[in-house]
Short mmCIF file of C-alpha atoms in Angstrom, two decimals:
data_model
loop_
_atom_site.label_atom_id
_atom_site.label_comp_id
_atom_site.label_asym_id
_atom_site.label_seq_id
_atom_site.Cartn_x
_atom_site.Cartn_y
_atom_site.Cartn_z
CA UNK A 1100 2.30 -5.67 -19.81
CA UNK A 1101 3.48 -8.00 -17.06
CA UNK A 1102 0.18 -8.30 -15.15
CA UNK A 1103 -2.19 -11.23 -14.98
CA UNK A 1104 -3.98 -11.79 -18.32
CA UNK A 1105 -7.19 -13.70 -18.91
CA UNK A 1106 -8.82 -14.87 -22.14
CA UNK A 1107 -11.40 -14.45 -23.39
CA UNK A 1108 -12.66 -11.29 -21.75
CA UNK A 1109 -16.25 -12.13 -22.59
CA UNK A 1110 -17.99 -15.39 -23.42
CA UNK A 1111 -21.63 -15.91 -24.33
CA UNK A 1112 -22.77 -19.52 -24.56
CA UNK A 1113 -25.91 -21.52 -24.64
CA UNK A 1114 -26.93 -23.63 -21.77
CA UNK A 1115 -25.41 -27.14 -21.98
CA UNK A 1116 -22.30 -26.06 -23.88
CA UNK A 1117 -18.83 -26.45 -22.48
CA UNK A 1118 -16.52 -23.44 -22.06
CA UNK A 1119 -12.84 -23.02 -21.24
CA UNK A 1120 -11.08 -19.94 -19.88
CA UNK A 1121 -7.36 -19.33 -19.71
CA UNK A 1122 -5.28 -17.40 -17.18
CA UNK A 1123 -1.66 -16.34 -17.62
CA UNK A 1124 -0.18 -15.31 -14.22
CA UNK A 1125 2.51 -12.85 -13.56
CA UNK A 1126 5.80 -14.33 -14.66
CA UNK A 1127 7.44 -16.51 -11.98
CA UNK A 1128 4.47 -16.36 -9.60
CA UNK A 1129 4.11 -19.87 -8.38
CA UNK A 1130 0.70 -19.47 -6.76
CA UNK A 1131 -2.46 -19.18 -8.78
CA UNK A 1132 -6.10 -18.72 -7.67
CA UNK A 1133 -9.53 -18.76 -9.36
CA UNK A 1134 -12.46 -16.76 -8.00
CA UNK A 1135 -15.99 -16.25 -9.16
CA UNK A 1136 -17.94 -12.99 -8.78
CA UNK A 1137 -21.65 -12.65 -9.27
CA UNK A 1138 -23.45 -9.35 -9.73
CA UNK A 1139 -23.54 -7.26 -6.55
CA UNK A 1140 -21.18 -9.60 -4.64
CA UNK A 1141 -17.51 -9.83 -3.84
CA UNK A 1142 -15.36 -12.54 -5.42
CA UNK A 1143 -15.68 -16.06 -3.96
CA UNK A 1144 -12.71 -18.44 -3.81
CA UNK A 1145 -12.87 -21.46 -6.20
CA UNK A 1146 -9.51 -23.11 -6.21
CA UNK A 1147 -5.81 -22.67 -5.61
CA UNK A 1148 -2.63 -24.04 -7.34
CA UNK A 1149 0.89 -24.08 -6.08
CA UNK A 1150 2.98 -24.65 -9.18
CA UNK A 1151 1.09 -27.46 -11.03
CA UNK A 1152 -0.51 -28.94 -7.88
CA UNK A 1153 -4.14 -28.11 -7.17
CA UNK A 1154 -4.10 -27.86 -3.36
CA UNK A 1155 -7.60 -26.67 -2.53
CA UNK A 1156 -11.02 -26.75 -4.19
CA UNK A 1157 -14.02 -24.91 -2.84
CA UNK A 1158 -17.39 -26.67 -2.47
CA UNK A 1159 -18.56 -24.09 -5.05
CA UNK A 1160 -16.56 -26.03 -7.61
CA UNK A 1161 -19.05 -28.73 -8.63
CA UNK A 1162 -18.01 -31.77 -10.65
CA UNK A 1163 -18.89 -29.79 -13.82
CA UNK A 1164 -15.91 -27.56 -13.11
CA UNK A 1165 -12.31 -28.58 -13.64
CA UNK A 1166 -9.14 -26.48 -13.41
CA UNK A 1167 -5.63 -27.34 -14.50
CA UNK A 1168 -2.16 -25.86 -14.41
CA UNK A 1169 -0.21 -28.44 -16.33
CA UNK A 1170 3.24 -26.86 -16.39
CA UNK A 1171 2.94 -24.60 -13.40
CA UNK A 1172 2.51 -21.55 -15.60
CA UNK A 1173 -0.84 -20.76 -17.27
CA UNK A 1174 -4.06 -22.29 -15.99
CA UNK A 1175 -7.36 -23.23 -17.55
CA UNK A 1176 -10.81 -23.41 -16.01
CA UNK A 1177 -13.34 -25.56 -17.86
CA UNK A 1178 -17.07 -25.66 -17.19
CA UNK A 1179 -19.04 -28.57 -18.70
CA UNK A 1180 -22.74 -28.51 -19.45
CA UNK A 1181 -23.10 -24.87 -18.52
CA UNK A 1182 -26.15 -23.70 -16.62
CA UNK A 1183 -27.63 -20.24 -16.32
CA UNK A 1184 -26.44 -20.07 -12.71
CA UNK A 1185 -22.86 -20.26 -14.00
CA UNK A 1186 -23.20 -16.75 -15.41
CA UNK A 1187 -20.59 -14.67 -13.55
CA UNK A 1188 -17.23 -13.00 -13.75
CA UNK A 1189 -14.42 -15.53 -13.39
CA UNK A 1190 -11.31 -13.94 -11.93
CA UNK A 1191 -7.77 -15.28 -11.82
CA UNK A 1192 -5.12 -14.07 -9.42
CA UNK A 1193 -1.47 -14.94 -8.83
CA UNK A 1194 1.01 -14.34 -6.05
CA UNK A 1195 4.75 -14.81 -5.53
CA UNK A 1196 4.36 -17.12 -2.52
CA UNK A 1197 6.48 -15.04 -0.21
CA UNK A 1198 5.91 -14.94 3.53
CA UNK A 1199 3.42 -12.83 5.47
CA UNK A 1200 1.41 -10.76 2.99
CA UNK A 1201 1.68 -12.81 -0.19
CA UNK A 1202 -0.40 -10.23 -2.06
CA UNK A 1203 -2.65 -11.55 -4.81
CA UNK A 1204 -2.85 -9.64 -8.06
CA UNK A 1205 -5.96 -10.06 -10.15
CA UNK A 1206 -6.53 -10.31 -13.90
CA UNK A 1207 -9.28 -8.43 -15.69
CA UNK A 1208 -11.59 -11.41 -15.54
CA UNK A 1209 -13.72 -13.37 -18.00
CA UNK A 1210 -17.39 -12.53 -18.01
CA UNK A 1211 -19.49 -15.56 -18.78
CA UNK A 1212 -23.10 -15.26 -19.87
CA UNK A 1213 -25.11 -18.48 -20.24
CA UNK A 1214 -28.28 -18.04 -22.25
CA UNK B 557 -18.39 -20.21 7.66
CA UNK B 558 -16.10 -17.21 7.41
CA UNK B 559 -17.92 -14.05 6.66
CA UNK B 560 -16.75 -10.51 6.11
CA UNK B 561 -19.47 -7.95 6.41
CA UNK B 562 -18.89 -4.71 4.62
CA UNK B 563 -20.88 -1.50 5.14
CA UNK B 564 -22.37 0.58 3.78
CA UNK B 565 -23.33 -1.22 0.57
CA UNK B 566 -23.94 2.02 -1.28
CA UNK B 567 -22.68 5.54 -0.64
CA UNK B 568 -23.59 8.62 -2.68
CA UNK B 569 -21.89 11.80 -1.58
CA UNK B 570 -20.85 15.26 -2.80
CA UNK B 571 -17.31 16.17 -3.78
CA UNK B 572 -15.35 17.27 -0.73
CA UNK B 573 -17.14 15.18 1.79
CA UNK B 574 -15.42 12.62 4.06
CA UNK B 575 -16.53 9.02 4.30
CA UNK B 576 -15.70 5.74 6.08
CA UNK B 577 -16.24 2.15 4.94
CA UNK B 578 -16.20 -0.66 7.41
CA UNK B 579 -15.40 -4.38 7.25
CA UNK B 580 -16.19 -6.66 10.18
CA UNK B 581 -15.77 -10.35 10.88
CA UNK B 582 -15.72 -12.85 13.70
CA UNK B 583 -12.67 -14.46 12.07
CA UNK B 584 -9.08 -13.48 12.70
CA UNK B 585 -7.19 -12.75 9.51
CA UNK B 586 -3.43 -13.00 8.82
CA UNK B 587 -3.76 -9.84 6.74
CA UNK B 588 -6.37 -7.76 5.12
CA UNK B 589 -6.41 -6.23 1.70
CA UNK B 590 -8.43 -3.35 0.23
CA UNK B 591 -9.09 -3.41 -3.51
CA UNK B 592 -10.91 -1.07 -5.90
CA UNK B 593 -12.78 -2.53 -8.84
CA UNK B 594 -14.03 -0.74 -11.94
CA UNK B 595 -16.96 -2.14 -14.00
CA UNK B 596 -15.89 -5.02 -16.14
CA UNK B 597 -12.41 -5.20 -14.66
CA UNK B 598 -10.64 -7.17 -11.95
CA UNK B 599 -9.93 -5.83 -8.44
CA UNK B 600 -6.87 -3.57 -8.17
CA UNK B 601 -4.97 -3.67 -4.90
CA UNK B 602 -4.91 -0.47 -2.83
CA UNK B 603 -3.22 -1.62 0.42
CA UNK B 604 -2.38 -4.58 2.61
CA UNK B 605 -2.46 -4.31 6.43
CA UNK B 606 -0.85 -7.04 8.44
CA UNK B 607 -0.38 -5.97 12.07
CA UNK B 608 -3.22 -5.45 14.57
CA UNK B 609 -3.76 -1.69 15.01
CA UNK B 610 -1.80 -0.83 11.88
CA UNK B 611 -2.67 2.36 10.10
CA UNK B 612 -1.63 3.07 6.51
CA UNK B 613 -2.13 6.19 4.46
CA UNK B 614 -2.36 6.50 0.72
CA UNK B 615 -2.82 10.14 -0.18
CA UNK B 616 -6.37 10.93 0.96
CA UNK B 617 -7.14 7.32 1.93
CA UNK B 618 -6.46 6.01 5.45
CA UNK B 619 -6.68 2.33 6.18
CA UNK B 620 -6.83 0.81 9.65
CA UNK B 621 -6.63 -2.79 10.82
CA UNK B 622 -8.40 -3.61 14.06
CA UNK B 623 -6.31 -4.54 17.13
CA UNK B 624 -7.72 -8.11 17.04
CA UNK B 625 -7.25 -8.37 13.22
CA UNK B 626 -10.92 -9.04 12.74
CA UNK B 627 -12.03 -5.72 11.29
CA UNK B 628 -10.81 -2.87 9.22
CA UNK B 629 -11.85 0.56 7.99
CA UNK B 630 -11.21 2.78 4.96
CA UNK B 631 -11.51 6.50 5.42
CA UNK B 632 -11.47 8.93 2.46
CA UNK B 633 -10.94 12.57 3.12
CA UNK B 634 -12.29 15.21 0.76
CA UNK B 635 -13.68 12.74 -1.75
CA UNK B 636 -13.33 13.51 -5.38
CA UNK B 637 -15.33 12.25 -8.43
CA UNK B 638 -12.29 10.14 -9.37
CA UNK B 639 -12.78 8.11 -6.18
CA UNK B 640 -16.02 6.71 -7.59
CA UNK B 641 -15.95 2.92 -7.81
CA UNK B 642 -16.45 -0.37 -5.93
CA UNK B 643 -14.33 -0.80 -2.86
CA UNK B 644 -13.70 -4.36 -1.61
CA UNK B 645 -12.13 -5.59 1.55
CA UNK B 646 -10.60 -9.05 1.65
CA UNK B 647 -9.40 -10.93 4.66
CA UNK B 648 -6.66 -13.44 4.20
CA UNK B 649 -6.95 -16.86 5.92
CA UNK B 650 -3.94 -19.16 5.91
CA UNK B 651 -4.88 -22.81 5.66
CA UNK B 652 -2.04 -25.29 6.18
CA UNK B 653 0.36 -24.94 3.28
CA UNK B 654 1.09 -21.26 3.90
CA UNK B 655 -1.00 -19.79 1.11
CA UNK B 656 -3.62 -17.07 1.61
CA UNK B 657 -7.26 -17.67 0.81
CA UNK B 658 -9.12 -14.40 0.44
CA UNK B 659 -12.56 -13.89 1.91
CA UNK B 660 -14.22 -10.86 0.29
CA UNK B 661 -16.84 -8.54 1.53
CA UNK B 662 -19.77 -7.71 -0.77
CA UNK B 663 -18.24 -4.33 -1.56
CA UNK B 664 -19.15 -0.67 -1.13
CA UNK B 665 -20.23 1.14 -4.24
CA UNK B 666 -19.18 4.74 -3.90
CA UNK B 667 -20.47 7.60 -6.08
CA UNK B 668 -18.90 11.00 -5.68
CA UNK B 669 -20.81 13.80 -7.41
CA UNK B 670 -19.22 17.06 -8.54
#
């Protein structure tokens, strides 16, 4: 399977715990995006990487959130001191970085439940 | 604040009926994508439209991008139960740096009954 993969698929945690999610983009895609989707809503942009550089962060990404893409391949999204409001589906997408359309392909997501 | 309004939010129809889903915005997009999402899964791309006025067909699905690249529609002819799902439109904004930031609508949840 050469699509975007995300792990874990589901995470249940208690409020105040830290969690980390991983995204493996499509091979050789140099652009990687994180989105968050809450129930009944469309995904909302969180952050963007070009290779290993994090070039944009949404205001939705509070200081409890940190994302990395250390070698320009896989990425991790960490949430510290989780809150119930963090419960959502966290989606990763990647794109090839080509002109005009630069279509983003999404992974299956990680569903986070904070108790 | 960029906003993409999608309507209707919910649609419940009988097999064989036609339907249209709309996405409207005051923002101009460099392109617009339509995705379909199943419960517990990520969005799967259906089509990308780029040029104002562009029409693309995918079997029984017809996608149109508005002339001003601010709005789009998805028309399904003779809907089938297999079309049931969440349909999302996403407009692409291009901040400096050349990448696309997607702004999603809230989605249209379609149920097609046999």
